Amino acid sequence: MKKIILFLAVFAIVANAAASLRSELLKRLEKIQEKGIMLGHHDDPVYGTTWKWEEGRSDILETAGDYPAIMEFDLGGLELGWDKNLDKVPFERIHKEIVNHYERGGIVAISWHPFNPTNGKDAWFKPAGNAVTAILPGGALNPKFNKWLDKVASFIMSLKDKNGDVIPVLFRPWHEMNGGWFWWGASDCTPEEYRQLYQYTHKRISEKVCDNLVWGYSPNLASNESEENFMKYYPGDEYVDLIGIDVYQMAADSVYQGDLRKEFDVMKIVGEKHNKLVALTETGNKTVSHPKWFTETLLPVLEEYKLCYALLWRNAWDNPKEVYASAPNLPTAKDFKKLCKNKRILMNKDIKKMK
Ligand code: BMA
């Protein structure tokens, strides 16, 4: 009898450990969401407004004194076997920074802008040529797509900490599907085809990884947002852990704030109904910024909601118009620092111990 109990206990521990990376990350994110909103930044430690590829740098660290709590990196180009992604960041470097950020107690997210499988053009290229049906089972490009997914899975499985343990990651594929710009978007596939694409991706990658992924669903800002609209492409509760929204400022501050509130109100309802985390998965100001944008435009709205994170898009090294966070030399620097010091906003050091 004792032997059986011992066996069952060991089995339970092993089974729990095997299933725990995703659920541990989920639990951690839930805990964090109760405490505040993590600040995120895309490509944070690999380039900034005035520098690129230098190690140890980060516009956010240099402006606010700490790294963002969450960093996101993009795998676009990995599927083609490239050694650099679509923004010319070497995958080797992405790998290294993911490990670094995990080791410093941060959260890592991965987005993916894969090239168009039908014509080899970028994710935005039109005409897209029915790429989604071509890569699903029964389509001519399904074998090729399987290889793409396997490359993604093997990159994910290569992400290990200093003890050799696989790193849990938030994965956010097939984003902004309700917009018409990507080959997996509204102008190129039906909601049902999209759902199949997401589910297929989830199944195939899940078979190859070790349950270390938290999956994100993030549509783009929509005019006339509603619950139904927000969930039009939703692949289903068993495929999604986090529901997010991508919202950029394209016009006046008040319009952006209105957009955020409208989306957050709907997201709050769907998040609660489906029992999912919610986040502002991409944001930033595409208009000429005023120096207090971070605390006077963005922060007041963030403070009204419970969100897991708010991620600023990249401070592009290759495009002066794409500056979504701040940097020490910018007029927004002082205000950005104030945002990062706000109690509700969580930086790397704030979440480090929240395991
Ligand atoms: C877009 C822009 C592009 C970039 C792409 C992938 O939103 O920032 O310049 O190449 O994301 O990072």
mmCIF file of C-alpha atoms and ligand atoms in Angstrom:
data_model
loop_
_atom_site.group_PDB
_atom_site.id
_atom_site.type_symbol
_atom_site.label_atom_id
_atom_site.label_comp_id
_atom_site.label_asym_id
_atom_site.label_seq_id
_atom_site.Cartn_x
_atom_site.Cartn_y
_atom_site.Cartn_z
ATOM 1 C CA MET A 1 0.000 0.000 0.000
ATOM 2 C CA LYS A 2 2.779 2.396 0.992
ATOM 3 C CA LYS A 3 4.480 1.708 -2.325
ATOM 4 C CA ILE A 4 1.315 2.558 -4.229
ATOM 5 C CA ILE A 5 0.898 5.807 -2.335
ATOM 6 C CA LEU A 6 4.516 6.696 -2.955
ATOM 7 C CA PHE A 7 4.119 5.865 -6.632
ATOM 8 C CA LEU A 8 0.983 8.007 -6.874
ATOM 9 C CA ALA A 9 2.672 10.882 -5.083
ATOM 10 C CA VAL A 10 5.684 10.769 -7.406
ATOM 11 C CA PHE A 11 3.391 10.461 -10.417
ATOM 12 C CA ALA A 12 1.378 13.482 -9.274
ATOM 13 C CA ILE A 13 4.533 15.549 -8.808
ATOM 14 C CA VAL A 14 5.913 14.576 -12.219
ATOM 15 C CA ALA A 15 2.566 15.128 -13.993
ATOM 16 C CA ASN A 16 2.180 18.473 -12.290
ATOM 17 C CA ALA A 17 5.688 19.548 -13.210
ATOM 18 C CA ALA A 18 5.130 18.575 -16.842
ATOM 19 C CA ALA A 19 1.948 20.597 -17.107
ATOM 20 C CA SER A 20 3.077 23.479 -15.026
ATOM 21 C CA LEU A 21 5.073 25.885 -17.163
ATOM 22 C CA ARG A 22 2.056 27.376 -18.885
ATOM 23 C CA SER A 23 -0.133 27.215 -15.815
ATOM 24 C CA GLU A 24 2.590 28.725 -13.642
ATOM 25 C CA LEU A 25 3.023 31.613 -16.036
ATOM 26 C CA LEU A 26 -0.743 32.037 -16.168
ATOM 27 C CA LYS A 27 -0.955 32.120 -12.394
ATOM 28 C CA ARG A 28 1.870 34.619 -12.257
ATOM 29 C CA LEU A 29 0.177 36.842 -14.830
ATOM 30 C CA GLU A 30 -3.112 36.653 -12.937
ATOM 31 C CA LYS A 31 -1.380 37.681 -9.754
ATOM 32 C CA ILE A 32 0.345 40.553 -11.522
ATOM 33 C CA GLN A 33 -2.914 41.696 -13.124
ATOM 34 C CA GLU A 34 -4.375 42.063 -9.624
ATOM 35 C CA LYS A 35 -1.490 44.301 -8.603
ATOM 36 C CA GLY A 36 -1.049 46.612 -11.574
ATOM 37 C CA ILE A 37 -0.323 46.923 -15.269
ATOM 38 C CA MET A 38 3.004 45.719 -16.578
ATOM 39 C CA LEU A 39 4.707 48.068 -18.973
ATOM 40 C CA GLY A 40 5.872 46.293 -22.112
ATOM 41 C CA HIS A 41 8.099 47.269 -25.006
ATOM 42 C CA HIS A 42 8.648 45.567 -28.324
ATOM 43 C CA ASP A 43 12.309 44.846 -29.168
ATOM 44 C CA ASP A 44 13.373 46.793 -26.081
ATOM 45 C CA PRO A 45 17.008 45.650 -25.614
ATOM 46 C CA VAL A 46 18.081 45.244 -29.244
ATOM 47 C CA TYR A 47 17.760 48.738 -30.673
ATOM 48 C CA GLY A 48 16.426 52.213 -29.935
ATOM 49 C CA THR A 49 15.990 55.617 -31.480
ATOM 50 C CA THR A 50 19.707 56.397 -31.731
ATOM 51 C CA TRP A 51 21.433 53.001 -31.485
ATOM 52 C CA LYS A 52 21.238 49.421 -32.629
ATOM 53 C CA TRP A 53 22.590 46.017 -31.615
ATOM 54 C CA GLU A 54 24.665 47.324 -28.691
ATOM 55 C CA GLU A 55 24.355 44.930 -25.771
ATOM 56 C CA GLY A 56 23.198 46.086 -22.333
ATOM 57 C CA ARG A 57 21.215 49.004 -23.709
ATOM 58 C CA SER A 58 17.494 49.810 -23.590
ATOM 59 C CA ASP A 59 15.799 53.155 -24.241
ATOM 60 C CA ILE A 60 13.424 52.450 -21.369
ATOM 61 C CA LEU A 61 16.180 51.513 -18.923
ATOM 62 C CA GLU A 62 18.175 54.587 -19.888
ATOM 63 C CA THR A 63 15.145 56.873 -19.548
ATOM 64 C CA ALA A 64 13.363 55.452 -16.514
ATOM 65 C CA GLY A 65 16.048 53.492 -14.646
ATOM 66 C CA ASP A 66 14.503 50.063 -15.087
ATOM 67 C CA TYR A 67 13.646 47.629 -17.835
ATOM 68 C CA PRO A 68 10.026 47.174 -18.871
ATOM 69 C CA ALA A 69 8.344 44.239 -17.130
ATOM 70 C CA ILE A 70 7.490 42.566 -20.399
ATOM 71 C CA MET A 71 9.518 42.439 -23.596
ATOM 72 C CA GLU A 72 8.236 41.180 -26.919
ATOM 73 C CA PHE A 73 10.232 39.949 -29.902
ATOM 74 C CA ASP A 74 9.121 38.982 -33.405
ATOM 75 C CA LEU A 75 9.825 35.770 -35.271
ATOM 76 C CA GLY A 76 8.961 37.023 -38.787
ATOM 77 C CA GLY A 77 11.547 35.517 -41.153
ATOM 78 C CA LEU A 78 12.384 32.517 -38.960
ATOM 79 C CA GLU A 79 9.964 30.451 -41.044
ATOM 80 C CA LEU A 80 12.104 31.161 -44.134
ATOM 81 C CA GLY A 81 15.262 29.995 -42.430
ATOM 82 C CA TRP A 82 16.656 33.530 -42.142
ATOM 83 C CA ASP A 83 19.176 34.307 -39.451
ATOM 84 C CA LYS A 84 17.689 37.799 -38.907
ATOM 85 C CA ASN A 85 14.048 38.756 -38.490
ATOM 86 C CA LEU A 86 12.055 41.159 -40.636
ATOM 87 C CA ASP A 87 13.468 44.132 -38.713
ATOM 88 C CA LYS A 88 17.029 42.800 -39.157
ATOM 89 C CA VAL A 89 17.404 41.584 -35.582
ATOM 90 C CA PRO A 90 19.522 38.409 -35.477
ATOM 91 C CA PHE A 91 17.597 35.456 -34.039
ATOM 92 C CA GLU A 92 20.649 34.546 -32.043
ATOM 93 C CA ARG A 93 20.402 37.924 -30.339
ATOM 94 C CA ILE A 94 16.645 37.555 -29.773
ATOM 95 C CA HIS A 95 17.371 34.203 -28.179
ATOM 96 C CA LYS A 96 19.968 35.735 -25.891
ATOM 97 C CA GLU A 97 17.749 38.650 -24.840
ATOM 98 C CA ILE A 98 14.813 36.363 -24.096
ATOM 99 C CA VAL A 99 17.012 34.353 -21.757
ATOM 100 C CA ASN A 100 18.421 37.566 -20.214
ATOM 101 C CA HIS A 101 14.987 38.994 -19.569
ATOM 102 C CA TYR A 102 13.683 35.779 -18.101
ATOM 103 C CA GLU A 103 16.735 35.520 -15.862
ATOM 104 C CA ARG A 104 16.125 39.064 -14.580
ATOM 105 C CA GLY A 105 12.598 38.072 -13.607
ATOM 106 C CA GLY A 106 10.797 39.619 -16.572
ATOM 107 C CA ILE A 107 8.052 38.247 -18.803
ATOM 108 C CA VAL A 108 8.728 37.377 -22.425
ATOM 109 C CA ALA A 109 6.281 37.612 -25.313
ATOM 110 C CA ILE A 110 6.656 36.547 -28.918
ATOM 111 C CA SER A 111 4.795 37.944 -31.908
ATOM 112 C CA TRP A 112 5.082 36.660 -35.462
ATOM 113 C CA HIS A 113 4.766 38.464 -38.792
ATOM 114 C CA PRO A 114 5.406 35.521 -41.127
ATOM 115 C CA PHE A 115 5.991 36.163 -44.800
ATOM 116 C CA ASN A 116 3.254 35.248 -47.250
ATOM 117 C CA PRO A 117 3.537 31.526 -47.993
ATOM 118 C CA THR A 118 2.028 31.882 -51.479
ATOM 119 C CA ASN A 119 4.309 34.570 -52.875
ATOM 120 C CA GLY A 120 7.181 35.074 -50.411
ATOM 121 C CA LYS A 121 6.241 38.740 -49.918
ATOM 122 C CA ASP A 122 5.909 40.371 -46.522
ATOM 123 C CA ALA A 123 2.908 39.902 -44.229
ATOM 124 C CA TRP A 124 1.261 43.106 -45.524
ATOM 125 C CA PHE A 125 1.680 42.500 -49.267
ATOM 126 C CA LYS A 126 -1.442 42.623 -51.464
ATOM 127 C CA PRO A 127 -2.811 40.679 -53.306
ATOM 128 C CA ALA A 128 -2.303 37.996 -50.704
ATOM 129 C CA GLY A 129 -3.594 35.047 -52.789
ATOM 130 C CA ASN A 130 -5.768 32.922 -50.472
ATOM 131 C CA ALA A 131 -2.796 31.998 -48.361
ATOM 132 C CA VAL A 132 -4.823 30.717 -45.398
ATOM 133 C CA THR A 133 -6.731 28.045 -47.327
ATOM 134 C CA ALA A 134 -3.518 27.089 -49.129
ATOM 135 C CA ILE A 135 -1.693 26.278 -45.900
ATOM 136 C CA LEU A 136 -4.467 24.482 -44.033
ATOM 137 C CA PRO A 137 -4.831 20.689 -44.376
ATOM 138 C CA GLY A 138 -5.930 19.875 -47.922
ATOM 139 C CA GLY A 139 -4.180 22.966 -49.278
ATOM 140 C CA ALA A 140 -1.163 22.701 -51.572
ATOM 141 C CA LEU A 141 1.087 24.520 -49.107
ATOM 142 C CA ASN A 142 0.181 22.540 -46.008
ATOM 143 C CA PRO A 143 3.467 20.564 -45.914
ATOM 144 C CA LYS A 144 5.432 23.813 -46.243
ATOM 145 C CA PHE A 145 3.383 25.409 -43.457
ATOM 146 C CA ASN A 146 3.980 22.435 -41.183
ATOM 147 C CA LYS A 147 7.704 23.025 -41.570
ATOM 148 C CA TRP A 148 7.217 26.697 -40.670
ATOM 149 C CA LEU A 149 5.370 25.752 -37.507
ATOM 150 C CA ASP A 150 8.017 23.219 -36.611
ATOM 151 C CA LYS A 151 10.705 25.892 -36.938
ATOM 152 C CA VAL A 152 8.774 28.140 -34.583
ATOM 153 C CA ALA A 153 8.295 25.270 -32.132
ATOM 154 C CA SER A 154 11.946 24.354 -32.182
ATOM 155 C CA PHE A 155 12.992 27.978 -31.593
ATOM 156 C CA ILE A 156 10.620 28.083 -28.631
ATOM 157 C CA MET A 157 12.010 24.833 -27.278
ATOM 158 C CA SER A 158 15.556 26.168 -27.587
ATOM 159 C CA LEU A 159 14.769 28.958 -25.106
ATOM 160 C CA LYS A 160 16.258 27.684 -21.889
ATOM 161 C CA ASP A 161 17.369 29.335 -18.674
ATOM 162 C CA LYS A 162 20.776 28.884 -17.084
ATOM 163 C CA ASN A 163 19.638 25.624 -15.471
ATOM 164 C CA GLY A 164 18.646 24.231 -18.846
ATOM 165 C CA ASP A 165 14.910 24.538 -18.142
ATOM 166 C CA VAL A 166 12.595 25.682 -20.919
ATOM 167 C CA ILE A 167 11.354 29.256 -20.562
ATOM 168 C CA PRO A 168 7.607 29.968 -20.473
ATOM 169 C CA VAL A 169 6.540 32.476 -23.099
ATOM 170 C CA LEU A 170 3.450 34.431 -24.066
ATOM 171 C CA PHE A 171 2.831 33.706 -27.763
ATOM 172 C CA ARG A 172 0.657 36.071 -29.793
ATOM 173 C CA PRO A 173 0.352 34.782 -33.351
ATOM 174 C CA TRP A 174 -2.115 35.885 -36.051
ATOM 175 C CA HIS A 175 -2.770 39.284 -34.485
ATOM 176 C CA GLU A 176 -4.849 42.146 -35.939
ATOM 177 C CA MET A 177 -6.845 39.638 -37.978
ATOM 178 C CA ASN A 178 -9.890 41.900 -38.118
ATOM 179 C CA GLY A 179 -7.914 44.479 -40.091
ATOM 180 C CA GLY A 180 -7.458 44.019 -43.823
ATOM 181 C CA TRP A 181 -3.668 44.337 -43.997
ATOM 182 C CA PHE A 182 -2.230 40.916 -43.187
ATOM 183 C CA TRP A 183 -2.582 37.818 -45.360
ATOM 184 C CA TRP A 184 -4.376 36.153 -42.418
ATOM 185 C CA GLY A 185 -6.670 39.165 -42.033
ATOM 186 C CA ALA A 186 -10.278 40.075 -42.753
ATOM 187 C CA SER A 187 -9.792 40.790 -46.450
ATOM 188 C CA ASP A 188 -8.123 37.444 -47.146
ATOM 189 C CA CYS A 189 -9.929 34.783 -45.145
ATOM 190 C CA THR A 190 -13.255 34.140 -43.476
ATOM 191 C CA PRO A 191 -13.594 34.088 -39.678
ATOM 192 C CA GLU A 192 -14.017 30.314 -39.864
ATOM 193 C CA GLU A 193 -10.825 29.903 -41.905
ATOM 194 C CA TYR A 194 -9.038 32.152 -39.451
ATOM 195 C CA ARG A 195 -10.211 30.075 -36.512
ATOM 196 C CA GLN A 196 -8.993 26.943 -38.249
ATOM 197 C CA LEU A 197 -5.625 28.587 -38.826
ATOM 198 C CA TYR A 198 -5.287 29.528 -35.173
ATOM 199 C CA GLN A 199 -6.457 26.145 -33.907
ATOM 200 C CA TYR A 200 -4.199 24.288 -36.321
ATOM 201 C CA THR A 201 -1.223 26.406 -35.260
ATOM 202 C CA HIS A 202 -2.048 25.813 -31.618
ATOM 203 C CA LYS A 203 -2.368 22.061 -32.028
ATOM 204 C CA ARG A 204 0.770 21.574 -34.080
ATOM 205 C CA ILE A 205 2.983 23.800 -31.953
ATOM 206 C CA SER A 206 1.569 22.403 -28.707
ATOM 207 C CA GLU A 207 2.528 18.903 -29.804
ATOM 208 C CA LYS A 208 6.138 19.996 -30.229
ATOM 209 C CA VAL A 209 6.640 22.213 -27.191
ATOM 210 C CA CYS A 210 6.328 21.325 -23.529
ATOM 211 C CA ASP A 211 3.231 23.208 -22.459
ATOM 212 C CA ASN A 212 5.261 26.356 -21.920
ATOM 213 C CA LEU A 213 3.119 28.742 -23.984
ATOM 214 C CA VAL A 214 0.417 31.133 -22.897
ATOM 215 C CA TRP A 215 -1.595 31.964 -26.038
ATOM 216 C CA GLY A 216 -2.830 35.439 -26.921
ATOM 217 C CA TYR A 217 -5.681 36.535 -29.180
ATOM 218 C CA SER A 218 -5.307 40.168 -30.184
ATOM 219 C CA PRO A 219 -7.528 41.859 -32.708
ATOM 220 C CA ASN A 220 -7.083 45.472 -33.747
ATOM 221 C CA LEU A 221 -9.125 48.527 -32.798
ATOM 222 C CA ALA A 222 -12.465 48.389 -34.623
ATOM 223 C CA SER A 223 -14.962 51.123 -35.326
ATOM 224 C CA ASN A 224 -18.343 50.195 -33.818
ATOM 225 C CA GLU A 225 -16.766 47.734 -31.418
ATOM 226 C CA SER A 226 -19.091 45.256 -29.756
ATOM 227 C CA GLU A 227 -18.742 41.958 -27.948
ATOM 228 C CA GLU A 228 -19.764 40.060 -31.036
ATOM 229 C CA ASN A 229 -17.364 41.971 -33.210
ATOM 230 C CA PHE A 230 -14.492 41.552 -30.763
ATOM 231 C CA MET A 231 -14.986 37.795 -30.686
ATOM 232 C CA LYS A 232 -15.716 37.335 -34.381
ATOM 233 C CA TYR A 233 -12.437 35.510 -34.989
ATOM 234 C CA TYR A 234 -11.988 34.034 -31.510
ATOM 235 C CA PRO A 235 -10.628 30.495 -31.892
ATOM 236 C CA GLY A 236 -12.215 29.230 -28.656
ATOM 237 C CA ASP A 237 -11.511 29.068 -24.944
ATOM 238 C CA GLU A 238 -9.329 26.002 -25.160
ATOM 239 C CA TYR A 239 -6.919 27.794 -27.510
ATOM 240 C CA VAL A 240 -6.632 31.182 -25.838
ATOM 241 C CA ASP A 241 -5.338 32.317 -22.441
ATOM 242 C CA LEU A 242 -5.120 36.056 -22.922
ATOM 243 C CA ILE A 243 -7.371 38.420 -24.823
ATOM 244 C CA GLY A 244 -5.753 41.641 -25.989
ATOM 245 C CA ILE A 245 -6.267 44.589 -28.257
ATOM 246 C CA ASP A 246 -3.915 46.609 -30.481
ATOM 247 C CA VAL A 247 -4.757 50.318 -30.458
ATOM 248 C CA TYR A 248 -2.638 53.159 -31.868
ATOM 249 C CA GLN A 249 -3.226 56.869 -31.666
ATOM 250 C CA MET A 250 -3.840 58.189 -35.177
ATOM 251 C CA ALA A 251 -5.723 61.416 -34.364
ATOM 252 C CA ALA A 252 -6.389 63.699 -31.401
ATOM 253 C CA ASP A 253 -5.699 62.551 -27.843
ATOM 254 C CA SER A 254 -9.401 62.492 -27.035
ATOM 255 C CA VAL A 255 -10.109 60.182 -29.972
ATOM 256 C CA TYR A 256 -7.404 57.768 -28.831
ATOM 257 C CA GLN A 257 -8.649 57.837 -25.252
ATOM 258 C CA GLY A 258 -12.175 57.185 -26.502
ATOM 259 C CA ASP A 259 -10.908 54.265 -28.599
ATOM 260 C CA LEU A 260 -9.091 52.762 -25.631
ATOM 261 C CA ARG A 261 -12.102 53.091 -23.338
ATOM 262 C CA LYS A 262 -14.434 51.602 -25.923
ATOM 263 C CA GLU A 263 -12.141 48.616 -26.458
ATOM 264 C CA PHE A 264 -11.337 48.124 -22.761
ATOM 265 C CA ASP A 265 -15.027 48.190 -21.854
ATOM 266 C CA VAL A 266 -15.764 45.389 -24.313
ATOM 267 C CA MET A 267 -12.597 43.516 -23.395
ATOM 268 C CA LYS A 268 -13.546 43.622 -19.717
ATOM 269 C CA ILE A 269 -16.845 41.912 -20.512
ATOM 270 C CA VAL A 270 -15.364 39.232 -22.779
ATOM 271 C CA GLY A 271 -12.421 38.711 -20.450
ATOM 272 C CA GLU A 272 -14.746 38.031 -17.522
ATOM 273 C CA LYS A 273 -17.141 35.876 -19.538
ATOM 274 C CA HIS A 274 -14.360 33.693 -20.876
ATOM 275 C CA ASN A 275 -12.230 33.908 -17.754
ATOM 276 C CA LYS A 276 -9.160 35.204 -19.618
ATOM 277 C CA LEU A 277 -6.427 37.705 -18.891
ATOM 278 C CA VAL A 278 -6.758 40.999 -20.754
ATOM 279 C CA ALA A 279 -4.088 43.330 -22.114
ATOM 280 C CA LEU A 280 -3.286 46.256 -24.353
ATOM 281 C CA THR A 281 -1.092 44.128 -26.580
ATOM 282 C CA GLU A 282 0.239 46.976 -28.763
ATOM 283 C CA THR A 283 -0.024 50.701 -28.477
ATOM 284 C CA GLY A 284 1.693 53.985 -29.216
ATOM 285 C CA ASN A 285 1.250 57.412 -30.650
ATOM 286 C CA LYS A 286 1.507 57.703 -34.426
ATOM 287 C CA THR A 287 0.838 61.438 -34.409
ATOM 288 C CA VAL A 288 3.136 64.277 -33.390
ATOM 289 C CA SER A 289 3.437 63.712 -29.665
ATOM 290 C CA HIS A 290 3.107 66.292 -26.931
ATOM 291 C CA PRO A 291 5.703 65.936 -24.162
ATOM 292 C CA LYS A 292 3.234 64.753 -21.523
ATOM 293 C CA TRP A 293 1.488 62.153 -23.651
ATOM 294 C CA PHE A 294 2.442 59.279 -21.381
ATOM 295 C CA THR A 295 0.944 60.645 -18.158
ATOM 296 C CA GLU A 296 -1.765 62.886 -19.551
ATOM 297 C CA THR A 297 -3.116 60.829 -22.438
ATOM 298 C CA LEU A 298 -2.245 57.171 -21.903
ATOM 299 C CA LEU A 299 -2.019 56.835 -18.115
ATOM 300 C CA PRO A 300 -5.422 58.302 -17.145
ATOM 301 C CA VAL A 301 -7.165 55.620 -19.211
ATOM 302 C CA LEU A 302 -4.914 52.797 -18.016
ATOM 303 C CA GLU A 303 -5.670 53.789 -14.427
ATOM 304 C CA GLU A 304 -9.375 53.180 -14.977
ATOM 305 C CA TYR A 305 -8.943 49.507 -15.908
ATOM 306 C CA LYS A 306 -7.526 46.233 -14.750
ATOM 307 C CA LEU A 307 -5.088 45.000 -17.405
ATOM 308 C CA CYS A 308 -2.272 42.502 -17.371
ATOM 309 C CA TYR A 309 -0.004 44.676 -19.473
ATOM 310 C CA ALA A 310 0.264 47.590 -21.891
ATOM 311 C CA LEU A 311 2.945 47.187 -24.528
ATOM 312 C CA LEU A 312 4.488 50.092 -26.404
ATOM 313 C CA TRP A 313 5.536 49.260 -29.933
ATOM 314 C CA ARG A 314 9.109 49.630 -31.083
ATOM 315 C CA ASN A 315 11.469 52.588 -31.026
ATOM 316 C CA ALA A 316 12.533 51.773 -34.549
ATOM 317 C CA TRP A 317 16.185 52.092 -35.482
ATOM 318 C CA ASP A 318 15.225 52.308 -39.149
ATOM 319 C CA ASN A 319 12.292 54.723 -39.121
ATOM 320 C CA PRO A 320 12.267 58.046 -37.227
ATOM 321 C CA LYS A 321 8.464 58.070 -37.392
ATOM 322 C CA GLU A 322 8.193 54.936 -35.267
ATOM 323 C CA VAL A 323 9.034 56.087 -31.761
ATOM 324 C CA TYR A 324 6.478 54.594 -29.430
ATOM 325 C CA ALA A 325 8.319 54.594 -26.103
ATOM 326 C CA SER A 326 10.633 57.380 -24.985
ATOM 327 C CA ALA A 327 14.416 57.831 -24.931
ATOM 328 C CA PRO A 328 16.703 60.095 -22.859
ATOM 329 C CA ASN A 329 17.146 62.591 -25.691
ATOM 330 C CA LEU A 330 13.419 63.040 -26.376
ATOM 331 C CA PRO A 331 11.088 65.774 -25.055
ATOM 332 C CA THR A 332 8.879 63.026 -23.563
ATOM 333 C CA ALA A 333 11.674 61.604 -21.355
ATOM 334 C CA LYS A 334 10.730 63.320 -18.092
ATOM 335 C CA ASP A 335 7.086 62.444 -18.446
ATOM 336 C CA PHE A 336 7.863 58.878 -19.416
ATOM 337 C CA LYS A 337 9.892 58.472 -16.247
ATOM 338 C CA LYS A 338 6.886 59.698 -14.298
ATOM 339 C CA LEU A 339 4.697 57.102 -15.988
ATOM 340 C CA CYS A 340 7.127 54.353 -15.009
ATOM 341 C CA LYS A 341 7.185 55.551 -11.395
ATOM 342 C CA ASN A 342 3.389 55.444 -11.138
ATOM 343 C CA LYS A 343 2.227 52.852 -8.603
ATOM 344 C CA ARG A 344 -0.133 51.131 -11.021
ATOM 345 C CA ILE A 345 2.582 50.713 -13.659
ATOM 346 C CA LEU A 346 4.812 47.713 -13.109
ATOM 347 C CA MET A 347 8.389 47.585 -14.303
ATOM 348 C CA ASN A 348 10.862 44.713 -14.252
ATOM 349 C CA LYS A 349 11.876 45.207 -10.620
ATOM 350 C CA ASP A 350 8.252 45.422 -9.504
ATOM 351 C CA ILE A 351 7.396 41.979 -10.833
ATOM 352 C CA LYS A 352 10.724 40.279 -10.260
ATOM 353 C CA LYS A 353 9.710 38.729 -6.981
ATOM 354 C CA MET A 354 6.120 38.054 -7.972
ATOM 355 C CA LYS A 355 6.476 34.446 -8.984
HETATM 356 C C1 BMA B 1 5.086 47.259 -37.824
HETATM 357 C C2 BMA B 1 6.072 48.370 -38.098
HETATM 358 C C3 BMA B 1 7.092 47.864 -39.067
HETATM 359 C C4 BMA B 1 7.745 46.591 -38.549
HETATM 360 C C5 BMA B 1 6.688 45.574 -38.146
HETATM 361 C C6 BMA B 1 7.260 44.341 -37.481
HETATM 362 O O1 BMA B 1 4.098 47.691 -36.954
HETATM 363 O O2 BMA B 1 6.712 48.721 -36.887
HETATM 364 O O3 BMA B 1 8.074 48.863 -39.277
HETATM 365 O O4 BMA B 1 8.578 46.035 -39.522
HETATM 366 O O5 BMA B 1 5.763 46.162 -37.276
HETATM 367 O O6 BMA B 1 7.984 44.651 -36.341
#
